[in-house]
Amino acid sequence: EVQLLESGGGLVQAGGSLTLSCAASGFTFEDYAIGWFRQAPGKEREGLSCISRNDRSIFYSSSVKGRFTVSSDSAKNTVYLQLNSLGSEDTAVYYCAADSLSCHRNMAYWGKGTLVTVSS
């Protein structure tokens, strides 16, 4: 069974940093496209980053490029999202997702999310 478990969220002051983890089980993440998304209160879900299935290239949305960084640890079957220079606009529930084909808005498998709250 494919499962994704996010962790690492919490309360952080504006300008601070956090590292989110996405632990994968039931599959090898290197064989899947892995995406990071977030949903702020009252807003639509937003795609932040994605590791492509084929060449493992990493895409970042313009809203986080230069501030957020994706990395991975194949031994732990875990993908990370480093969040830097956080602002109140980054407050949201952050999700990781996986898909056996490609990066897209409605990926096949989702974690339950981890809440990031940025205080000003």
CSV table of N, CA, C and O in Angstrom, one decimal:
chain,number,residue,atom,x,y,z
A,1,GLU,N,0.8,-1.2,0.0
A,1,GLU,CA,0.0,0.0,0.0
A,1,GLU,C,0.9,1.2,0.0
A,1,GLU,O,1.8,1.4,0.8
A,2,VAL,N,0.6,2.1,-0.9
A,2,VAL,CA,1.4,3.4,-1.0
A,2,VAL,C,0.9,4.3,0.1
A,2,VAL,O,-0.3,4.6,0.3
A,3,GLN,N,1.9,4.8,0.9
A,3,GLN,CA,1.6,5.7,2.0
A,3,GLN,C,2.6,6.8,2.0
A,3,GLN,O,3.8,6.6,1.7
A,4,LEU,N,2.2,8.0,2.3
A,4,LEU,CA,3.0,9.2,2.5
A,4,LEU,C,2.7,9.8,3.8
A,4,LEU,O,1.6,10.0,4.2
A,5,LEU,N,3.8,10.1,4.6
A,5,LEU,CA,3.6,10.7,5.9
A,5,LEU,C,4.5,12.0,6.0
A,5,LEU,O,5.7,11.9,6.0
A,6,GLU,N,3.8,13.1,6.1
A,6,GLU,CA,4.5,14.4,6.3
A,6,GLU,C,4.8,14.6,7.7
A,6,GLU,O,4.0,14.2,8.6
A,7,SER,N,5.9,15.3,8.0
A,7,SER,CA,6.2,15.7,9.4
A,7,SER,C,7.1,17.0,9.3
A,7,SER,O,7.6,17.3,8.2
A,8,GLY,N,7.2,17.6,10.5
A,8,GLY,CA,8.1,18.7,10.5
A,8,GLY,C,7.5,20.1,10.6
A,8,GLY,O,8.1,21.1,10.8
A,9,GLY,N,6.2,20.1,10.5
A,9,GLY,CA,5.5,21.4,10.5
A,9,GLY,C,5.5,21.9,12.0
A,9,GLY,O,5.9,21.3,12.9
A,10,GLY,N,5.1,23.2,12.1
A,10,GLY,CA,5.0,23.8,13.4
A,10,GLY,C,4.9,25.3,13.3
A,10,GLY,O,4.6,25.8,12.2
A,11,LEU,N,5.1,25.9,14.4
A,11,LEU,CA,5.0,27.4,14.5
A,11,LEU,C,6.4,28.0,14.4
A,11,LEU,O,7.4,27.5,15.1
A,12,VAL,N,6.6,28.9,13.5
A,12,VAL,CA,7.9,29.6,13.3
A,12,VAL,C,7.7,31.1,13.1
A,12,VAL,O,6.7,31.5,12.6
A,13,GLN,N,8.7,31.8,13.5
A,13,GLN,CA,8.6,33.3,13.3
A,13,GLN,C,8.9,33.7,11.9
A,13,GLN,O,9.6,32.9,11.2
A,14,ALA,N,8.4,34.8,11.5
A,14,ALA,CA,8.7,35.3,10.1
A,14,ALA,C,10.2,35.4,10.0
A,14,ALA,O,10.9,35.9,10.9
A,15,GLY,N,10.6,35.0,8.8
A,15,GLY,CA,12.1,35.0,8.5
A,15,GLY,C,12.8,33.8,8.9
A,15,GLY,O,13.9,33.6,8.5
A,16,GLY,N,12.1,32.9,9.6
A,16,GLY,CA,12.7,31.6,10.0
A,16,GLY,C,12.6,30.5,9.0
A,16,GLY,O,12.2,30.8,7.8
A,17,SER,N,13.0,29.3,9.4
A,17,SER,CA,13.1,28.2,8.5
A,17,SER,C,12.5,27.0,9.1
A,17,SER,O,12.4,26.9,10.4
A,18,LEU,N,12.1,26.0,8.3
A,18,LEU,CA,11.7,24.7,8.7
A,18,LEU,C,12.1,23.7,7.7
A,18,LEU,O,12.2,24.1,6.5
A,19,THR,N,12.2,22.5,8.1
A,19,THR,CA,12.4,21.4,7.1
A,19,THR,C,11.2,20.4,7.3
A,19,THR,O,11.0,19.9,8.4
A,20,LEU,N,10.5,20.2,6.2
A,20,LEU,CA,9.4,19.2,6.2
A,20,LEU,C,10.0,17.9,5.6
A,20,LEU,O,10.8,17.9,4.7
A,21,SER,N,9.5,16.8,6.1
A,21,SER,CA,9.8,15.5,5.7
A,21,SER,C,8.6,14.8,5.1
A,21,SER,O,7.5,15.0,5.6
A,22,CYS,N,8.8,14.0,4.1
A,22,CYS,CA,7.8,13.1,3.5
A,22,CYS,C,8.3,11.7,3.4
A,22,CYS,O,9.1,11.4,2.5
A,23,ALA,N,7.9,10.9,4.3
A,23,ALA,CA,8.4,9.5,4.4
A,23,ALA,C,7.4,8.6,3.5
A,23,ALA,O,6.2,8.6,3.7
A,24,ALA,N,8.0,7.9,2.6
A,24,ALA,CA,7.2,7.1,1.7
A,24,ALA,C,7.3,5.6,2.1
A,24,ALA,O,8.4,5.2,2.5
A,25,SER,N,6.2,4.9,2.0
A,25,SER,CA,6.2,3.5,2.3
A,25,SER,C,5.3,2.8,1.2
A,25,SER,O,4.4,3.4,0.7
A,26,GLY,N,5.6,1.6,1.0
A,26,GLY,CA,4.9,0.8,0.0
A,26,GLY,C,5.3,1.0,-1.4
A,26,GLY,O,4.8,0.4,-2.3
A,27,PHE,N,6.3,1.9,-1.6
A,27,PHE,CA,6.9,2.1,-3.0
A,27,PHE,C,8.2,2.7,-2.8
A,27,PHE,O,8.6,3.3,-1.8
A,28,THR,N,9.0,2.7,-3.9
A,28,THR,CA,10.3,3.4,-3.9
A,28,THR,C,10.1,4.7,-4.6
A,28,THR,O,9.7,4.8,-5.7
A,29,PHE,N,10.3,5.8,-3.8
A,29,PHE,CA,10.0,7.1,-4.3
A,29,PHE,C,10.8,7.5,-5.5
A,29,PHE,O,10.3,8.3,-6.3
A,30,GLU,N,11.9,6.9,-5.7
A,30,GLU,CA,12.7,7.2,-6.9
A,30,GLU,C,12.0,6.7,-8.2
A,30,GLU,O,12.4,7.2,-9.3
A,31,ASP,N,11.0,5.9,-8.1
A,31,ASP,CA,10.3,5.4,-9.3
A,31,ASP,C,9.0,6.2,-9.5
A,31,ASP,O,8.3,5.9,-10.4
A,32,TYR,N,8.8,7.3,-8.7
A,32,TYR,CA,7.6,8.1,-8.8
A,32,TYR,C,7.9,9.5,-8.9
A,32,TYR,O,9.0,10.0,-8.5
A,33,ALA,N,7.0,10.3,-9.5
A,33,ALA,CA,7.1,11.7,-9.4
A,33,ALA,C,6.6,12.1,-8.0
A,33,ALA,O,5.6,11.5,-7.5
A,34,ILE,N,7.3,13.0,-7.3
A,34,ILE,CA,7.0,13.4,-6.0
A,34,ILE,C,6.8,14.9,-6.0
A,34,ILE,O,7.6,15.7,-6.4
A,35,GLY,N,5.6,15.3,-5.5
A,35,GLY,CA,5.3,16.7,-5.4
A,35,GLY,C,5.0,17.3,-4.0
A,35,GLY,O,4.7,16.5,-3.1
A,36,TRP,N,5.2,18.5,-3.9
A,36,TRP,CA,4.9,19.2,-2.6
A,36,TRP,C,3.9,20.3,-3.0
A,36,TRP,O,4.0,21.0,-4.0
A,37,PHE,N,2.8,20.3,-2.2
A,37,PHE,CA,1.7,21.3,-2.3
A,37,PHE,C,1.4,21.9,-1.0
A,37,PHE,O,1.9,21.5,0.0
A,38,ARG,N,0.6,23.0,-1.0
A,38,ARG,CA,0.1,23.5,0.2
A,38,ARG,C,-1.2,24.1,0.0
A,38,ARG,O,-1.6,24.4,-1.1
A,39,GLN,N,-2.0,24.2,1.1
A,39,GLN,CA,-3.3,24.9,1.0
A,39,GLN,C,-3.5,25.8,2.2
A,39,GLN,O,-3.4,25.3,3.4
A,40,ALA,N,-3.6,27.0,1.9
A,40,ALA,CA,-3.8,28.0,3.0
A,40,ALA,C,-5.3,28.1,3.2
A,40,ALA,O,-6.1,27.8,2.4
A,41,PRO,N,-5.7,28.6,4.4
A,41,PRO,CA,-7.1,28.7,4.7
A,41,PRO,C,-7.8,29.6,3.7
A,41,PRO,O,-7.4,30.7,3.4
A,42,GLY,N,-8.9,29.1,3.2
A,42,GLY,CA,-9.7,29.8,2.3
A,42,GLY,C,-9.1,30.0,0.9
A,42,GLY,O,-9.7,30.7,0.0
A,43,LYS,N,-8.0,29.2,0.6
A,43,LYS,CA,-7.4,29.3,-0.7
A,43,LYS,C,-7.4,27.9,-1.4
A,43,LYS,O,-7.5,26.9,-0.7
A,44,GLU,N,-7.2,27.9,-2.7
A,44,GLU,CA,-7.0,26.7,-3.4
A,44,GLU,C,-5.6,26.1,-3.1
A,44,GLU,O,-4.7,26.8,-2.8
A,45,ARG,N,-5.6,24.8,-3.3
A,45,ARG,CA,-4.3,24.1,-3.2
A,45,ARG,C,-3.3,24.6,-4.2
A,45,ARG,O,-3.7,24.8,-5.4
A,46,GLU,N,-2.1,24.8,-3.8
A,46,GLU,CA,-1.0,25.4,-4.7
A,46,GLU,C,0.1,24.4,-4.8
A,46,GLU,O,0.6,23.9,-3.8
A,47,GLY,N,0.5,24.2,-6.0
A,47,GLY,CA,1.7,23.3,-6.3
A,47,GLY,C,3.0,24.1,-6.0
A,47,GLY,O,3.1,25.3,-6.5
A,48,LEU,N,3.9,23.6,-5.3
A,48,LEU,CA,5.1,24.2,-4.9
A,48,LEU,C,6.3,23.7,-5.6
A,48,LEU,O,7.2,24.5,-6.1
A,49,SER,N,6.4,22.4,-5.7
A,49,SER,CA,7.6,21.8,-6.3
A,49,SER,C,7.3,20.4,-6.7
A,49,SER,O,6.3,19.8,-6.2
A,50,CYS,N,8.1,19.9,-7.6
A,50,CYS,CA,7.9,18.5,-8.0
A,50,CYS,C,9.1,17.9,-8.6
A,50,CYS,O,9.9,18.6,-9.3
A,51,ILE,N,9.4,16.7,-8.2
A,51,ILE,CA,10.5,15.9,-8.8
A,51,ILE,C,9.9,15.0,-9.9
A,51,ILE,O,9.0,14.2,-9.6
A,52,SER,N,10.4,15.2,-11.1
A,52,SER,CA,9.9,14.4,-12.2
A,52,SER,C,10.2,13.0,-12.1
A,52,SER,O,11.3,12.6,-11.5
A,53,ARG,N,9.4,12.1,-12.6
A,53,ARG,CA,9.6,10.7,-12.5
A,53,ARG,C,10.8,10.3,-13.4
A,53,ARG,O,11.6,9.4,-13.1
A,54,ASN,N,10.9,10.9,-14.6
A,54,ASN,CA,11.8,10.4,-15.6
A,54,ASN,C,13.3,10.7,-15.3
A,54,ASN,O,14.1,9.9,-15.1
A,55,ASP,N,13.6,12.1,-15.2
A,55,ASP,CA,15.0,12.5,-15.1
A,55,ASP,C,15.3,13.1,-13.7
A,55,ASP,O,16.4,13.6,-13.5
A,56,ARG,N,14.3,13.0,-12.8
A,56,ARG,CA,14.4,13.5,-11.5
A,56,ARG,C,14.7,15.0,-11.4
A,56,ARG,O,15.3,15.5,-10.5
A,57,SER,N,14.4,15.7,-12.5
A,57,SER,CA,14.6,17.2,-12.4
A,57,SER,C,13.5,17.7,-11.5
A,57,SER,O,12.5,17.1,-11.3
A,58,ILE,N,13.8,18.9,-10.9
A,58,ILE,CA,13.0,19.5,-9.9
A,58,ILE,C,12.4,20.8,-10.4
A,58,ILE,O,13.2,21.7,-10.8
A,59,PHE,N,11.1,20.9,-10.3
A,59,PHE,CA,10.4,22.1,-10.6
A,59,PHE,C,10.0,22.9,-9.4
A,59,PHE,O,9.6,22.3,-8.4
A,60,TYR,N,10.2,24.2,-9.4
A,60,TYR,CA,9.7,25.1,-8.3
A,60,TYR,C,8.7,26.1,-8.8
A,60,TYR,O,9.0,26.7,-9.9
A,61,SER,N,7.7,26.4,-8.1
A,61,SER,CA,6.8,27.5,-8.5
A,61,SER,C,7.5,28.8,-8.2
A,61,SER,O,8.4,28.9,-7.4
A,62,SER,N,7.0,29.8,-8.9
A,62,SER,CA,7.6,31.1,-8.8
A,62,SER,C,7.5,31.7,-7.4
A,62,SER,O,8.3,32.5,-6.9
A,63,SER,N,6.5,31.2,-6.6
A,63,SER,CA,6.2,31.8,-5.3
A,63,SER,C,7.2,31.3,-4.3
A,63,SER,O,7.4,31.9,-3.2
A,64,VAL,N,7.9,30.2,-4.6
A,64,VAL,CA,8.9,29.6,-3.6
A,64,VAL,C,10.3,29.4,-4.2
A,64,VAL,O,11.2,29.1,-3.4
A,65,LYS,N,10.5,29.6,-5.4
A,65,LYS,CA,11.8,29.4,-6.0
A,65,LYS,C,12.8,30.4,-5.4
A,65,LYS,O,12.5,31.6,-5.2
A,66,GLY,N,13.9,29.8,-5.0
A,66,GLY,CA,14.9,30.5,-4.3
A,66,GLY,C,14.8,30.5,-2.8
A,66,GLY,O,15.7,30.9,-2.1
A,67,ARG,N,13.6,30.2,-2.3
A,67,ARG,CA,13.4,30.1,-0.8
A,67,ARG,C,13.2,28.7,-0.3
A,67,ARG,O,13.6,28.3,0.8
A,68,PHE,N,12.6,27.8,-1.2
A,68,PHE,CA,12.3,26.4,-0.8
A,68,PHE,C,13.3,25.5,-1.6
A,68,PHE,O,13.5,25.8,-2.8
A,69,THR,N,13.7,24.4,-1.0
A,69,THR,CA,14.6,23.5,-1.6
A,69,THR,C,14.2,22.1,-1.4
A,69,THR,O,13.9,21.7,-0.2
A,70,VAL,N,14.1,21.3,-2.4
A,70,VAL,CA,13.7,19.9,-2.3
A,70,VAL,C,15.0,19.0,-2.3
A,70,VAL,O,16.0,19.3,-3.0
A,71,SER,N,15.0,18.1,-1.4
A,71,SER,CA,16.1,17.1,-1.4
A,71,SER,C,15.6,15.7,-1.0
A,71,SER,O,14.4,15.6,-0.7
A,72,SER,N,16.4,14.7,-1.1
A,72,SER,CA,15.9,13.4,-0.8
A,72,SER,C,17.0,12.5,-0.2
A,72,SER,O,18.2,12.8,-0.4
A,73,ASP,N,16.5,11.4,0.4
A,73,ASP,CA,17.4,10.4,1.0
A,73,ASP,C,16.9,9.1,0.6
A,73,ASP,O,15.9,8.6,1.2
A,74,SER,N,17.5,8.5,-0.4
A,74,SER,CA,17.0,7.2,-0.9
A,74,SER,C,17.0,6.1,0.1
A,74,SER,O,16.2,5.2,0.2
A,75,ALA,N,18.0,6.1,1.0
A,75,ALA,CA,18.2,5.1,2.0
A,75,ALA,C,17.0,5.1,3.0
A,75,ALA,O,16.6,4.1,3.5
A,76,LYS,N,16.4,6.3,3.2
A,76,LYS,CA,15.3,6.5,4.1
A,76,LYS,C,14.0,6.6,3.3
A,76,LYS,O,12.9,6.7,4.0
A,77,ASN,N,14.0,6.5,2.0
A,77,ASN,CA,12.8,6.6,1.2
A,77,ASN,C,12.1,7.9,1.6
A,77,ASN,O,10.8,7.9,1.7
A,78,THR,N,12.8,9.0,1.8
A,78,THR,CA,12.2,10.2,2.3
A,78,THR,C,12.6,11.4,1.4
A,78,THR,O,13.7,11.5,1.0
A,79,VAL,N,11.6,12.3,1.2
A,79,VAL,CA,11.9,13.5,0.5
A,79,VAL,C,11.7,14.7,1.5
A,79,VAL,O,10.8,14.6,2.3
A,80,TYR,N,12.5,15.7,1.3
A,80,TYR,CA,12.5,16.8,2.2
A,80,TYR,C,12.1,18.1,1.5
A,80,TYR,O,12.4,18.3,0.3
A,81,LEU,N,11.5,19.0,2.2
A,81,LEU,CA,11.3,20.4,1.7
A,81,LEU,C,11.8,21.4,2.7
A,81,LEU,O,11.3,21.5,3.8
A,82,GLN,N,12.9,22.0,2.3
A,82,GLN,CA,13.5,23.0,3.2
A,82,GLN,C,12.8,24.4,2.9
A,82,GLN,O,12.8,24.8,1.8
A,83,LEU,N,12.3,25.0,3.9
A,83,LEU,CA,11.6,26.3,3.8
A,83,LEU,C,12.4,27.4,4.5
A,83,LEU,O,12.6,27.3,5.7
A,84,ASN,N,12.8,28.4,3.7
A,84,ASN,CA,13.6,29.5,4.2
A,84,ASN,C,12.8,30.8,4.0
A,84,ASN,O,11.9,30.9,3.2
A,85,SER,N,13.3,31.8,4.8
A,85,SER,CA,12.7,33.1,4.7
A,85,SER,C,11.2,33.1,4.7
A,85,SER,O,10.5,33.7,3.8
A,86,LEU,N,10.7,32.5,5.7
A,86,LEU,CA,9.2,32.3,5.7
A,86,LEU,C,8.5,33.6,6.1
A,86,LEU,O,9.0,34.4,6.9
A,87,GLY,N,7.4,33.8,5.5
A,87,GLY,CA,6.5,34.9,5.7
A,87,GLY,C,5.1,34.4,6.1
A,87,GLY,O,4.8,33.2,5.9
A,88,SER,N,4.3,35.3,6.5
A,88,SER,CA,2.9,34.9,6.9
A,88,SER,C,2.1,34.3,5.7
A,88,SER,O,1.3,33.5,6.0
A,89,GLU,N,2.5,34.7,4.5
A,89,GLU,CA,1.8,34.1,3.3
A,89,GLU,C,2.2,32.6,3.2
A,89,GLU,O,1.5,31.9,2.3
A,90,ASP,N,3.1,32.1,3.9
A,90,ASP,CA,3.5,30.7,3.8
A,90,ASP,C,2.7,29.8,4.8
A,90,ASP,O,2.9,28.6,4.8
A,91,THR,N,1.9,30.4,5.6
A,91,THR,CA,1.1,29.7,6.5
A,91,THR,C,0.1,28.8,5.8
A,91,THR,O,-0.7,29.3,4.9
A,92,ALA,N,0.1,27.5,6.0
A,92,ALA,CA,-0.7,26.6,5.2
A,92,ALA,C,-0.5,25.2,5.7
A,92,ALA,O,0.5,24.9,6.5
A,93,VAL,N,-1.3,24.3,5.3
A,93,VAL,CA,-1.1,22.9,5.4
A,93,VAL,C,-0.3,22.4,4.2
A,93,VAL,O,-0.6,22.7,3.1
A,94,TYR,N,0.9,21.8,4.5
A,94,TYR,CA,1.8,21.3,3.4
A,94,TYR,C,1.6,19.8,3.2
A,94,TYR,O,1.6,19.0,4.2
A,95,TYR,N,1.5,19.4,1.9
A,95,TYR,CA,1.2,18.0,1.6
A,95,TYR,C,2.3,17.6,0.6
A,95,TYR,O,2.8,18.3,-0.2
A,96,CYS,N,2.7,16.3,0.7
A,96,CYS,CA,3.5,15.7,-0.3
A,96,CYS,C,2.6,14.7,-1.1
A,96,CYS,O,1.6,14.2,-0.5
A,97,ALA,N,2.9,14.5,-2.3
A,97,ALA,CA,2.1,13.6,-3.2
A,97,ALA,C,3.0,12.8,-4.1
A,97,ALA,O,4.1,13.2,-4.4
A,98,ALA,N,2.5,11.7,-4.6
A,98,ALA,CA,3.2,10.8,-5.5
A,98,ALA,C,2.4,10.4,-6.6
A,98,ALA,O,1.1,10.2,-6.5
A,99,ASP,N,3.0,10.2,-7.7
A,99,ASP,CA,2.3,9.7,-8.9
A,99,ASP,C,3.3,8.8,-9.7
A,99,ASP,O,4.4,9.2,-9.9
A,100,SER,N,2.8,7.7,-10.2
A,100,SER,CA,3.6,6.8,-11.0
A,100,SER,C,4.0,7.3,-12.4
A,100,SER,O,4.8,6.7,-13.1
A,101,LEU,N,3.3,8.4,-12.8
A,101,LEU,CA,3.5,8.8,-14.2
A,101,LEU,C,4.2,10.2,-14.2
A,101,LEU,O,5.2,10.3,-14.9
A,102,SER,N,3.6,11.2,-13.6
A,102,SER,CA,4.1,12.5,-13.8
A,102,SER,C,3.7,13.5,-12.7
A,102,SER,O,2.9,13.1,-11.9
A,103,CYS,N,4.2,14.7,-12.8
A,103,CYS,CA,3.8,15.7,-11.8
A,103,CYS,C,2.6,16.4,-12.4
A,103,CYS,O,2.6,16.8,-13.6
A,104,HIS,N,1.6,16.5,-11.6
A,104,HIS,CA,0.4,17.3,-12.0
A,104,HIS,C,-0.5,17.6,-10.8
A,104,HIS,O,-0.1,17.2,-9.7
A,105,ARG,N,-1.5,18.3,-11.0
A,105,ARG,CA,-2.3,18.9,-9.9
A,105,ARG,C,-3.0,17.8,-9.1
A,105,ARG,O,-3.1,17.9,-7.9
A,106,ASN,N,-3.4,16.8,-9.8
A,106,ASN,CA,-4.2,15.7,-9.1
A,106,ASN,C,-3.4,14.4,-9.0
A,106,ASN,O,-3.8,13.4,-9.7
A,107,MET,N,-2.3,14.4,-8.3
A,107,MET,CA,-1.4,13.3,-8.2
A,107,MET,C,-2.2,12.1,-7.5
A,107,MET,O,-3.1,12.4,-6.7
A,108,ALA,N,-1.7,10.9,-7.7
A,108,ALA,CA,-2.5,9.8,-7.3
A,108,ALA,C,-2.5,9.5,-5.8
A,108,ALA,O,-3.6,9.1,-5.2
A,109,TYR,N,-1.4,9.8,-5.1
A,109,TYR,CA,-1.3,9.5,-3.7
A,109,TYR,C,-0.9,10.7,-2.9
A,109,TYR,O,-0.1,11.5,-3.3
A,110,TRP,N,-1.6,10.9,-1.7
A,110,TRP,CA,-1.4,12.1,-0.9
A,110,TRP,C,-1.2,11.7,0.5
A,110,TRP,O,-1.8,10.7,1.1
A,111,GLY,N,-0.3,12.5,1.2
A,111,GLY,CA,-0.3,12.4,2.7
A,111,GLY,C,-1.4,13.2,3.3
A,111,GLY,O,-2.1,13.9,2.6
A,112,LYS,N,-1.4,13.2,4.6
A,112,LYS,CA,-2.4,13.9,5.3
A,112,LYS,C,-2.1,15.3,5.6
A,112,LYS,O,-2.9,16.1,6.1
A,113,GLY,N,-0.8,15.7,5.4
A,113,GLY,CA,-0.4,17.1,5.5
A,113,GLY,C,0.2,17.4,6.9
A,113,GLY,O,0.0,16.7,7.9
A,114,THR,N,1.0,18.5,6.9
A,114,THR,CA,1.5,19.0,8.1
A,114,THR,C,1.4,20.5,8.1
A,114,THR,O,1.6,21.1,7.1
A,115,LEU,N,1.0,21.0,9.3
A,115,LEU,CA,0.6,22.5,9.3
A,115,LEU,C,1.9,23.3,9.6
A,115,LEU,O,2.6,23.0,10.6
A,116,VAL,N,2.0,24.3,8.8
A,116,VAL,CA,3.1,25.3,9.1
A,116,VAL,C,2.4,26.7,9.4
A,116,VAL,O,1.6,27.1,8.6
A,117,THR,N,2.7,27.2,10.5
A,117,THR,CA,2.2,28.5,10.9
A,117,THR,C,3.3,29.5,11.1
A,117,THR,O,4.2,29.2,11.9
A,118,VAL,N,3.3,30.6,10.4
A,118,VAL,CA,4.3,31.6,10.4
A,118,VAL,C,3.7,32.8,11.2
A,118,VAL,O,2.7,33.4,10.8
A,119,SER,N,4.4,33.1,12.3
A,119,SER,CA,3.9,34.3,13.1
A,119,SER,C,4.7,35.5,12.7
A,119,SER,O,5.9,35.5,12.4
A,120,SER,N,4.0,36.6,12.6
A,120,SER,CA,4.7,37.9,12.3
A,120,SER,C,5.1,38.7,13.5
A,120,SER,O,4.8,38.4,14.6
